[in-house]
Short mmCIF file of C-alpha atoms in Angstrom, two decimals:
data_model
loop_
_atom_site.label_atom_id
_atom_site.label_comp_id
_atom_site.label_asym_id
_atom_site.label_seq_id
_atom_site.Cartn_x
_atom_site.Cartn_y
_atom_site.Cartn_z
CA UNK P 1 0.00 0.00 0.00
CA UNK P 2 1.16 3.51 -0.80
CA UNK P 3 2.63 4.85 2.44
CA UNK P 4 3.95 8.35 3.00
CA UNK P 5 5.67 9.93 5.97
CA UNK P 6 5.13 13.67 6.29
CA UNK P 7 7.28 15.76 8.63
CA UNK P 8 5.85 19.21 9.34
CA UNK P 9 8.16 22.07 10.32
CA UNK P 10 10.96 19.83 11.47
CA UNK P 11 13.81 21.68 13.21
CA UNK P 12 16.63 19.16 13.57
CA UNK P 13 18.50 17.84 10.56
CA UNK P 14 19.46 14.75 12.57
CA UNK P 15 15.80 13.85 12.90
CA UNK P 16 15.29 14.07 9.13
CA UNK P 17 18.21 11.67 8.60
CA UNK P 18 17.01 9.42 11.42
CA UNK P 19 13.53 9.38 9.87
CA UNK P 20 14.89 8.34 6.47
CA UNK P 21 16.78 5.46 8.09
CA UNK P 22 13.82 4.44 10.26
CA UNK P 23 11.56 4.35 7.18
CA UNK P 24 13.99 2.42 5.02
CA UNK P 25 14.62 -0.39 7.53
CA UNK P 26 10.87 -0.98 7.43
CA UNK P 27 10.76 -0.85 3.64
CA UNK P 28 9.22 2.64 3.12
CA UNK P 29 10.69 5.39 0.97
CA UNK P 30 8.11 8.16 0.44
CA UNK P 31 9.11 11.14 2.58
CA UNK P 32 7.70 14.68 2.30
CA UNK P 33 8.88 17.62 4.38
CA UNK P 34 6.48 20.50 4.89
CA UNK P 35 8.23 23.83 5.59
CA UNK P 36 11.29 22.42 7.33
CA UNK P 37 13.48 24.83 9.27
CA UNK P 38 16.40 24.40 6.85
CA UNK P 39 15.69 24.64 3.14
CA UNK P 40 18.79 22.53 2.42
CA UNK P 41 18.03 19.97 5.15
CA UNK P 42 18.17 17.03 2.73
CA UNK P 43 21.81 17.82 1.94
CA UNK P 44 23.11 18.78 5.39
CA UNK P 45 25.95 16.74 6.84
CA UNK P 46 24.05 15.74 9.99
CA UNK P 47 21.11 14.54 7.91
CA UNK P 48 23.26 12.32 5.73
CA UNK P 49 25.20 11.00 8.72
CA UNK P 50 22.07 9.99 10.63
CA UNK P 51 20.49 8.53 7.48
CA UNK P 52 23.36 6.06 7.53
CA UNK P 53 22.90 4.72 4.02
CA UNK P 54 19.24 5.57 3.46
CA UNK P 55 20.35 8.09 0.86
CA UNK P 56 17.77 7.04 -1.71
CA UNK P 57 15.00 8.09 0.68
CA UNK P 58 16.61 11.53 0.99
CA UNK P 59 17.11 11.79 -2.78
CA UNK P 60 13.46 10.92 -3.46
CA UNK P 61 12.13 13.19 -0.69
CA UNK P 62 10.15 16.32 -1.57
CA UNK P 63 10.06 19.65 0.22
CA UNK P 64 6.79 21.58 -0.01
CA UNK P 65 5.41 24.74 1.57
CA UNK P 66 2.01 23.55 2.76
CA UNK P 67 0.43 20.33 3.94
CA UNK P 68 -2.01 20.46 1.00
CA UNK P 69 0.85 19.89 -1.42
CA UNK P 70 1.89 16.76 0.47
CA UNK P 71 -1.38 14.87 0.19
CA UNK P 72 -1.74 13.80 -3.46
CA UNK P 73 -2.81 10.17 -3.80
CA UNK P 74 -3.46 9.78 -0.07
CA UNK P 75 -6.92 8.85 1.20
CA UNK P 76 -6.28 8.19 4.86
CA UNK P 77 -4.42 10.59 7.15
CA UNK P 78 -3.06 9.68 10.55
CA UNK P 79 -1.93 12.42 12.90
CA UNK P 80 0.58 11.59 15.61
CA UNK P 81 -0.04 13.73 18.64
CA UNK P 82 0.36 13.39 22.37
CA UNK P 83 -2.70 15.39 23.27
CA UNK P 84 -6.21 14.60 22.06
CA UNK P 85 -7.98 17.60 20.55
CA UNK P 86 -11.55 18.70 21.11
CA UNK P 87 -13.37 18.19 17.81
CA UNK P 88 -10.37 16.27 16.50
CA UNK P 89 -10.39 12.74 15.11
CA UNK P 90 -10.61 9.80 17.52
CA UNK P 91 -7.40 8.95 19.38
CA UNK P 92 -6.22 5.36 18.89
CA UNK P 93 -3.22 3.18 19.65
CA UNK P 94 -1.38 2.42 16.39
CA UNK P 95 -1.79 -1.36 16.50
CA UNK P 96 -5.52 -1.24 17.15
CA UNK P 97 -6.06 1.40 14.49
CA UNK P 98 -4.06 -0.49 11.87
CA UNK P 99 -5.93 -3.71 12.61
CA UNK P 100 -9.25 -1.88 12.22
CA UNK P 101 -8.07 -0.20 9.01
CA UNK P 102 -6.75 -3.32 7.31
CA UNK P 103 -8.67 -6.10 9.01
CA UNK P 104 -6.95 -9.43 9.50
CA UNK P 105 -5.69 -11.96 6.94
CA UNK P 106 -8.77 -14.07 7.77
CA UNK P 107 -11.18 -11.12 7.66
CA UNK P 108 -9.77 -8.27 5.56
CA UNK P 109 -11.46 -4.90 5.88
CA UNK P 110 -14.17 -4.37 3.25
CA UNK P 111 -12.74 -1.05 2.08
CA UNK P 112 -9.07 -0.27 2.36
CA UNK P 113 -7.64 3.13 1.53
CA UNK P 114 -5.34 3.25 -1.47
CA UNK P 115 -2.79 5.45 0.26
CA UNK P 116 -1.99 6.25 3.87
CA UNK P 117 0.07 9.12 5.28
CA UNK P 118 1.51 9.57 8.74
CA UNK P 119 1.95 13.17 9.89
CA UNK P 120 4.52 14.26 12.45
CA UNK P 121 4.63 17.77 13.92
CA UNK P 122 7.63 19.82 14.92
CA UNK P 123 9.91 18.70 17.74
CA UNK P 124 8.95 21.57 19.99
CA UNK P 125 5.28 22.19 19.36
CA UNK P 126 3.92 18.97 17.91
CA UNK P 127 1.07 19.25 15.45
CA UNK P 128 -1.11 22.31 14.93
CA UNK P 129 -4.82 21.87 15.64
CA UNK P 130 -5.78 22.71 12.06
CA UNK P 131 -3.53 19.92 10.75
CA UNK P 132 -4.91 17.41 13.27
CA UNK P 133 -8.49 18.29 12.28
CA UNK P 134 -7.88 17.09 8.73
CA UNK P 135 -6.91 13.61 9.84
CA UNK P 136 -9.00 10.45 10.09
CA UNK P 137 -7.31 9.25 13.25
CA UNK P 138 -4.91 10.55 15.84
CA UNK P 139 -2.31 7.90 16.70
CA UNK P 140 -1.08 7.91 20.27
CA UNK P 141 1.99 5.77 20.88
CA UNK P 142 1.53 4.22 24.33
CA UNK P 143 4.33 5.69 26.45
CA UNK P 144 4.89 6.09 30.18
CA UNK P 145 2.39 8.72 31.37
CA UNK P 146 5.22 10.16 33.50
CA UNK P 147 7.60 10.63 30.54
CA UNK P 148 6.08 10.75 27.09
CA UNK P 149 9.00 12.56 25.45
CA UNK P 150 9.52 10.38 22.42
CA UNK P 151 12.21 11.46 19.96
CA UNK P 152 10.78 12.31 16.51
CA UNK P 153 12.81 9.71 14.60
CA UNK P 154 11.98 7.15 17.32
CA UNK P 155 8.27 7.88 16.86
CA UNK P 156 8.68 7.39 13.09
CA UNK P 157 10.49 4.12 13.81
CA UNK P 158 7.67 2.79 15.99
CA UNK P 159 4.90 3.78 13.57
CA UNK P 160 6.82 2.38 10.60
CA UNK P 161 7.33 -0.88 12.51
CA UNK P 162 3.70 -1.30 13.55
CA UNK P 163 2.49 -0.38 10.06
CA UNK P 164 4.88 -2.81 8.38
CA UNK P 165 3.79 -5.55 10.79
CA UNK P 166 0.14 -4.76 10.05
CA UNK P 167 0.89 -5.05 6.32
CA UNK P 168 2.28 -8.54 6.86
CA UNK P 169 5.78 -7.95 8.17
CA UNK P 170 9.02 -9.60 7.18
CA UNK P 171 9.99 -13.22 7.70
CA UNK P 172 12.74 -14.33 10.03
CA UNK P 173 16.17 -14.51 8.40
CA UNK P 174 16.90 -18.02 7.15
CA UNK P 175 18.56 -20.06 9.88
CA UNK P 176 22.27 -20.50 9.23
CA UNK P 177 21.97 -24.17 10.17
CA UNK P 178 18.92 -26.34 9.45
CA UNK P 179 16.61 -26.83 12.43
CA UNK P 180 17.87 -29.90 14.23
CA UNK P 181 15.27 -32.53 15.02
CA UNK P 182 14.32 -32.99 18.67
CA UNK P 183 15.13 -36.34 20.23
CA UNK P 184 12.09 -38.52 20.89
CA UNK P 185 11.15 -39.76 24.36
CA UNK P 186 12.69 -43.17 23.68
CA UNK P 187 16.09 -41.63 22.88
CA UNK P 188 15.86 -39.48 26.03
CA UNK P 189 14.99 -42.52 28.18
CA UNK P 190 17.94 -44.44 26.72
CA UNK P 191 20.30 -41.58 27.48
CA UNK P 192 18.97 -41.31 31.06
CA UNK P 193 19.60 -45.03 31.65
CA UNK P 194 23.12 -44.61 30.33
CA UNK P 195 23.63 -41.56 32.55
CA UNK P 196 22.21 -43.41 35.57
CA UNK P 197 24.82 -46.18 35.17
CA UNK P 198 27.52 -43.52 34.93
CA UNK P 199 26.29 -41.69 38.03
CA UNK P 200 26.37 -44.97 39.95
CA UNK P 201 29.86 -45.69 38.63
CA UNK P 202 31.24 -42.35 39.84
CA UNK P 203 29.59 -42.92 43.23
CA UNK P 204 27.23 -39.99 42.96
CA UNK P 205 24.04 -42.08 42.86
CA UNK P 206 23.48 -44.82 45.47
CA UNK P 207 21.30 -47.48 43.83
CA UNK P 208 20.11 -48.55 47.29
CA UNK P 209 18.89 -45.01 48.10
CA UNK P 210 18.33 -43.30 44.75
CA UNK P 211 15.98 -40.71 46.22
CA UNK P 212 14.41 -38.79 43.35
CA UNK P 213 17.57 -38.03 41.38
CA UNK P 214 16.56 -39.67 38.10
CA UNK P 215 13.02 -38.25 38.01
CA UNK P 216 14.51 -34.82 38.67
CA UNK P 217 17.02 -35.19 35.85
CA UNK P 218 14.25 -36.49 33.62
CA UNK P 219 12.21 -33.33 34.27
CA UNK P 220 15.23 -31.11 33.69
CA UNK P 221 15.96 -32.75 30.32
CA UNK P 222 12.29 -32.64 29.38
CA UNK P 223 12.34 -28.89 29.84
CA UNK P 224 15.58 -28.58 27.88
CA UNK P 225 14.01 -30.52 24.96
CA UNK P 226 17.35 -31.86 23.69
CA UNK P 227 18.04 -32.58 20.04
CA UNK P 228 19.24 -35.95 18.76
CA UNK P 229 22.71 -34.48 18.48
CA UNK P 230 22.65 -33.33 22.10
CA UNK P 231 21.52 -36.80 23.25
CA UNK P 232 24.57 -38.13 21.41
CA UNK P 233 26.82 -35.69 23.29
CA UNK P 234 25.29 -36.61 26.66
CA UNK P 235 25.71 -40.31 25.94
CA UNK P 236 29.37 -39.59 25.13
CA UNK P 237 29.72 -37.94 28.54
CA UNK P 238 28.13 -40.96 30.25
CA UNK P 239 30.44 -43.31 28.36
CA UNK P 240 33.53 -41.32 29.39
CA UNK P 241 32.36 -41.33 33.02
CA UNK P 242 31.96 -45.12 32.91
CA UNK P 243 35.39 -45.61 31.33
CA UNK P 244 37.09 -43.35 33.87
CA UNK P 245 35.33 -45.14 36.73
CA UNK P 246 36.46 -48.50 35.36
CA UNK P 247 40.06 -47.28 35.21
CA UNK P 248 39.84 -45.90 38.76
CA UNK P 249 38.79 -49.31 40.07
CA UNK P 250 41.63 -51.21 38.37
CA UNK Y 1 9.09 -7.53 35.93
CA UNK Y 2 12.71 -6.63 36.43
CA UNK Y 3 13.95 -5.48 33.02
CA UNK Y 4 17.51 -4.51 32.17
CA UNK Y 5 19.03 -3.10 29.00
CA UNK Y 6 22.69 -3.98 28.50
CA UNK Y 7 24.80 -2.18 25.91
CA UNK Y 8 28.05 -3.95 25.09
CA UNK Y 9 31.04 -1.95 23.80
CA UNK Y 10 28.97 0.96 22.60
CA UNK Y 11 30.93 3.53 20.56
CA UNK Y 12 28.64 6.54 20.18
CA UNK Y 13 27.67 8.70 23.13
CA UNK Y 14 24.55 9.79 21.26
CA UNK Y 15 23.33 6.21 21.22
CA UNK Y 16 23.75 5.91 24.99
CA UNK Y 17 21.64 9.04 25.47
CA UNK Y 18 19.11 7.88 22.88
CA UNK Y 19 18.90 4.51 24.64
CA UNK Y 20 18.19 6.17 28.01
CA UNK Y 21 15.38 8.20 26.45
CA UNK Y 22 13.97 5.21 24.54
CA UNK Y 23 13.90 3.16 27.77
CA UNK Y 24 12.31 5.87 29.86
CA UNK Y 25 9.41 6.58 27.49
CA UNK Y 26 8.52 2.91 27.87
CA UNK Y 27 8.90 3.01 31.65
CA UNK Y 28 12.26 1.23 32.06
CA UNK Y 29 15.27 2.59 33.94
CA UNK Y 30 17.82 -0.19 34.48
CA UNK Y 31 20.74 0.41 32.09
CA UNK Y 32 24.15 -1.28 32.26
CA UNK Y 33 27.05 -0.47 29.94
CA UNK Y 34 29.69 -3.16 29.42
CA UNK Y 35 33.08 -1.75 28.41
CA UNK Y 36 31.82 1.32 26.54
CA UNK Y 37 34.28 3.18 24.33
CA UNK Y 38 34.24 6.27 26.57
CA UNK Y 39 34.68 5.77 30.32
CA UNK Y 40 32.88 9.08 30.95
CA UNK Y 41 30.11 8.38 28.44
CA UNK Y 42 27.34 8.92 31.01
CA UNK Y 43 28.47 12.51 31.51
CA UNK Y 44 29.31 13.50 27.94
CA UNK Y 45 27.43 16.42 26.42
CA UNK Y 46 26.09 14.43 23.46
CA UNK Y 47 24.79 11.73 25.79
CA UNK Y 48 22.89 14.19 27.94
CA UNK Y 49 21.54 16.04 24.92
CA UNK Y 50 20.15 12.92 23.28
CA UNK Y 51 18.78 11.65 26.62
CA UNK Y 52 16.55 14.73 26.52
CA UNK Y 53 15.42 14.60 30.13
CA UNK Y 54 16.00 10.91 30.88
CA UNK Y 55 18.76 11.96 33.27
CA UNK Y 56 17.67 9.64 36.07
CA UNK Y 57 18.33 6.65 33.80
CA UNK Y 58 21.86 7.93 33.17
CA UNK Y 59 22.41 8.64 36.87
CA UNK Y 60 21.29 5.12 37.84
CA UNK Y 61 23.25 3.45 35.03
CA UNK Y 62 26.25 1.26 35.85
CA UNK Y 63 29.43 0.77 33.86
CA UNK Y 64 31.12 -2.64 34.21
CA UNK Y 65 34.03 -4.38 32.53
CA UNK Y 66 32.49 -7.72 31.65
CA UNK Y 67 29.08 -9.10 30.76
CA UNK Y 68 29.19 -11.36 33.85
CA UNK Y 69 29.03 -8.33 36.09
CA UNK Y 70 25.87 -7.13 34.34
CA UNK Y 71 23.74 -10.21 34.93
CA UNK Y 72 22.88 -10.26 38.66
CA UNK Y 73 19.21 -10.99 39.28
CA UNK Y 74 18.51 -11.81 35.63
CA UNK Y 75 17.22 -15.25 34.63
CA UNK Y 76 16.38 -14.76 30.99
CA UNK Y 77 18.77 -13.27 28.45
CA UNK Y 78 17.77 -12.04 25.03
CA UNK Y 79 20.43 -11.30 22.45
CA UNK Y 80 19.64 -8.90 19.64
CA UNK Y 81 21.51 -9.87 16.52
CA UNK Y 82 20.97 -9.67 12.81
CA UNK Y 83 22.65 -12.95 11.98
CA UNK Y 84 21.62 -16.29 13.46
CA UNK Y 85 24.56 -18.23 14.89
CA UNK Y 86 25.31 -21.92 14.50
CA UNK Y 87 24.85 -23.49 17.95
CA UNK Y 88 23.30 -20.24 19.18
CA UNK Y 89 19.89 -19.87 20.78
CA UNK Y 90 16.79 -19.97 18.57
CA UNK Y 91 16.11 -16.81 16.55
CA UNK Y 92 12.67 -15.31 17.16
CA UNK Y 93 10.70 -12.18 16.35
CA UNK Y 94 10.31 -10.09 19.52
CA UNK Y 95 6.50 -10.20 19.67
CA UNK Y 96 6.28 -13.94 19.24
CA UNK Y 97 9.03 -14.54 21.78
CA UNK Y 98 7.48 -12.24 24.38
CA UNK Y 99 4.07 -13.86 23.92
CA UNK Y 100 5.64 -17.29 24.44
CA UNK Y 101 7.62 -16.09 27.47
CA UNK Y 102 4.72 -14.39 29.25
CA UNK Y 103 1.69 -16.15 27.84
CA UNK Y 104 -1.50 -14.17 27.42
CA UNK Y 105 -3.77 -12.57 30.04
CA UNK Y 106 -6.16 -15.49 29.50
CA UNK Y 107 -3.42 -18.15 29.63
CA UNK Y 108 -0.34 -16.86 31.45
CA UNK Y 109 2.85 -18.86 31.03
CA UNK Y 110 3.33 -21.43 33.80
CA UNK Y 111 6.83 -20.23 34.68
CA UNK Y 112 7.90 -16.66 34.16
CA UNK Y 113 11.45 -15.49 34.68
CA UNK Y 114 11.96 -13.04 37.54
CA UNK Y 115 14.26 -10.80 35.53
CA UNK Y 116 14.88 -10.28 31.82
CA UNK Y 117 17.80 -8.56 30.11
CA UNK Y 118 18.15 -7.37 26.53
CA UNK Y 119 21.68 -7.33 25.16
CA UNK Y 120 22.82 -5.02 22.37
CA UNK Y 121 26.22 -5.30 20.69
CA UNK Y 122 28.47 -2.56 19.38
CA UNK Y 123 27.35 -0.35 16.48
CA UNK Y 124 30.01 -1.67 14.13
CA UNK Y 125 30.36 -5.34 14.97
CA UNK Y 126 27.14 -6.35 16.70
CA UNK Y 127 27.32 -9.07 19.32
CA UNK Y 128 30.22 -11.49 19.79
CA UNK Y 129 29.41 -15.17 19.34
CA UNK Y 130 30.38 -15.99 22.93
CA UNK Y 131 27.89 -13.41 24.25
CA UNK Y 132 25.11 -14.72 21.97
CA UNK Y 133 25.73 -18.30 23.14
CA UNK Y 134 24.83 -17.37 26.72
CA UNK Y 135 21.37 -16.16 25.74
CA UNK Y 136 18.05 -17.97 25.83
CA UNK Y 137 16.81 -16.38 22.63
CA UNK Y 138 18.13 -14.27 19.81
CA UNK Y 139 15.66 -11.52 18.96
CA UNK Y 140 15.54 -10.51 15.32
CA UNK Y 141 13.63 -7.31 14.63
CA UNK Y 142 11.82 -7.83 11.33
CA UNK Y 143 13.38 -5.29 8.94
CA UNK Y 144 13.56 -5.00 5.17
CA UNK Y 145 15.90 -7.79 4.01
CA UNK Y 146 17.45 -5.23 1.61
CA UNK Y 147 18.31 -2.73 4.37
CA UNK Y 148 18.52 -4.04 7.91
CA UNK Y 149 20.67 -1.20 9.23
CA UNK Y 150 18.74 -0.31 12.35
CA UNK Y 151 20.20 2.42 14.56
CA UNK Y 152 21.16 1.14 18.04
CA UNK Y 153 18.85 3.50 19.96
CA UNK Y 154 16.06 2.73 17.46
CA UNK Y 155 16.51 -1.00 18.12
CA UNK Y 156 16.29 -0.33 21.86
CA UNK Y 157 13.15 1.72 21.23
CA UNK Y 158 11.44 -1.10 19.32
CA UNK Y 159 12.36 -3.80 21.84
CA UNK Y 160 11.32 -1.58 24.77
CA UNK Y 161 7.99 -0.91 23.04
CA UNK Y 162 7.22 -4.54 22.26
CA UNK Y 163 8.25 -5.61 25.76
CA UNK Y 164 6.14 -2.94 27.42
CA UNK Y 165 3.18 -3.91 25.25
CA UNK Y 166 3.70 -7.58 26.17
CA UNK Y 167 3.71 -6.59 29.85
CA UNK Y 168 0.33 -4.93 29.45
CA UNK Y 169 1.13 -1.57 27.88
CA UNK Y 170 -0.17 1.84 28.74
CA UNK Y 171 -3.70 3.08 28.36
CA UNK Y 172 -4.75 5.78 25.93
CA UNK Y 173 -4.59 9.30 27.35
CA UNK Y 174 -7.93 10.40 28.74
CA UNK Y 175 -9.97 12.11 26.03
CA UNK Y 176 -10.03 15.86 26.49
CA UNK Y 177 -13.75 15.87 25.75
CA UNK Y 178 -16.18 13.13 26.78
CA UNK Y 179 -17.09 10.71 23.98
CA UNK Y 180 -20.15 12.15 22.32
CA UNK Y 181 -23.09 9.81 21.86
CA UNK Y 182 -23.86 8.73 18.30
CA UNK Y 183 -27.21 9.80 16.90
CA UNK Y 184 -29.72 6.98 16.54
CA UNK Y 185 -31.29 5.98 13.23
CA UNK Y 186 -34.49 7.90 14.00
CA UNK Y 187 -32.57 11.16 14.52
CA UNK Y 188 -30.66 10.54 11.29
CA UNK Y 189 -33.90 9.90 9.38
CA UNK Y 190 -35.43 13.10 10.77
CA UNK Y 191 -32.41 15.10 9.68
CA UNK Y 192 -32.53 13.56 6.19
CA UNK Y 193 -36.20 14.54 5.78
CA UNK Y 194 -35.34 18.07 6.88
CA UNK Y 195 -32.42 18.12 4.44
CA UNK Y 196 -34.61 16.75 1.63
CA UNK Y 197 -37.06 19.65 2.03
CA UNK Y 198 -34.15 22.07 1.94
CA UNK Y 199 -32.68 20.48 -1.18
CA UNK Y 200 -36.05 20.82 -2.90
CA UNK Y 201 -36.33 24.42 -1.74
CA UNK Y 202 -32.96 25.40 -3.23
CA UNK Y 203 -33.93 23.63 -6.48
CA UNK Y 204 -31.23 21.00 -6.26
CA UNK Y 205 -33.63 18.08 -5.84
CA UNK Y 206 -36.56 17.66 -8.22
CA UNK Y 207 -39.33 15.83 -6.29
CA UNK Y 208 -40.74 14.59 -9.62
CA UNK Y 209 -37.41 12.98 -10.55
CA UNK Y 210 -35.54 12.42 -7.29
CA UNK Y 211 -33.27 9.72 -8.76
CA UNK Y 212 -31.33 8.11 -5.94
CA UNK Y 213 -30.13 11.27 -4.22
CA UNK Y 214 -31.61 10.63 -0.77
CA UNK Y 215 -30.56 6.96 -0.54
CA UNK Y 216 -27.05 8.04 -1.52
CA UNK Y 217 -26.96 10.72 1.15
CA UNK Y 218 -28.38 8.22 3.64
CA UNK Y 219 -25.51 5.84 2.91
CA UNK Y 220 -22.95 8.64 3.16
CA UNK Y 221 -24.27 9.71 6.57
CA UNK Y 222 -24.45 6.10 7.75
CA UNK Y 223 -20.74 5.73 7.04
CA UNK Y 224 -19.99 9.01 8.77
CA UNK Y 225 -21.86 7.84 11.90
CA UNK Y 226 -22.77 11.36 13.05
CA UNK Y 227 -23.20 12.31 16.68
CA UNK Y 228 -26.34 13.92 18.09
CA UNK Y 229 -24.53 17.24 18.07
CA UNK Y 230 -23.62 16.85 14.41
CA UNK Y 231 -27.26 16.03 13.53
CA UNK Y 232 -28.15 19.28 15.26
CA UNK Y 233 -25.61 21.17 13.12
CA UNK Y 234 -26.94 19.57 9.91
CA UNK Y 235 -30.53 20.42 10.83
CA UNK Y 236 -29.38 24.00 11.36
CA UNK Y 237 -27.94 24.01 7.85
CA UNK Y 238 -31.22 22.65 6.43
CA UNK Y 239 -33.20 25.28 8.31
CA UNK Y 240 -30.99 28.08 6.98
CA UNK Y 241 -31.38 26.75 3.43
CA UNK Y 242 -35.17 26.74 3.80
CA UNK Y 243 -35.21 30.29 5.20
CA UNK Y 244 -32.99 31.61 2.45
CA UNK Y 245 -35.12 29.89 -0.18
CA UNK Y 246 -38.26 31.44 1.34
CA UNK Y 247 -36.69 34.92 1.19
CA UNK Y 248 -35.60 34.36 -2.40
CA UNK Y 249 -39.17 33.59 -3.44
CA UNK Y 250 -40.69 36.67 -1.79
#
């Protein structure tokens, strides 16, 4: 889905760079700046440094004078603001709002917007009322009520993350090694018998008064859910214990 | 739940400050730095600037030489690493892992750890294998496979957010105005009749050939789900249209 991030009257070049990076790691690249403090903000050193490789987002970004010019092709506008406004759109947590907007894979929403924009106000003053009034929802990132001072690029990062997840997300990286098969209960029981012999041989377990040692070890290994390979290692340990005990008794 | 953020061999003071801020907005304050590049990093200007008011987190923070010294009171360790390791812990997305660790409100996990730590490696080299091996899980933040370059403080922000949400999250801020009651279908129908008269009066609607204008407007207002107050406003508009039309015909 077409997704745009709109920064309104941003003061700090570092935040513009940080925003570009935050967008790009979540696979978004449509950035519009409305009346930023610095006209050359897209080329400032701090911007490029904080973008840390997200240069294509900066290259593609547009600078415009008014919010109106930033809204072409967008049907659904989300404000991000700490403080709910009288007469403003309903305030929602991002995850709930995105789920309502898109539905779920099982039950997709009947009408989805074709394009969505997220609006972020200036670092010092947040969003103006008149910009909030235009929006369909006001997203409130759930932060500690005692300290809600979220950095601008961090707010972009969280919204971009939740939105990407709502759109389906990214898969885990492929495992570097294939998943190893878990040992079955028979293999575990065989290993425990082997280990029991070894524990007797090294005089740790008294077969006349075994107490609950083996059931305890059984529970411990159940929780660990060992793989076949790990069972093999543990059997090797038991074997070495038995051999050493045999040598000690010679 | 006791929650600690551990930064290992961090290079940039700005990231330490950004981490403190990212933690605090999500209600966490236990930060430990293992062998940071700058011994005085907690007092550097850039750190304090980026912390932006999260000074108590910096004041409470500890600096230690080795990871061992950072782990007191912690039972569950989560690495954060881009690349899965052979023989390392299983790689998981944060949300899935947290749900498995804590369970759900309806079905809480049978055993919860008493303390959890999140480990973050250096900006340039990430986490060392030997540090990853100690962990119970390796958290992989789902980023664009083409550009996974997440800023350190941004990664802390995302993990802190997902963890706080898993722990129950924060409520929405109280609405500044009470939720206004939606108008019922009878009130909507009354308004539409009023509006219909007005549309006839201003010669927009021909009662001999009404086409489907009123059903269309009915559907539009159904989707808008107006409040009682908004019905009142719309009736005022209809009334003004009727009065103006009456004057025009005098």
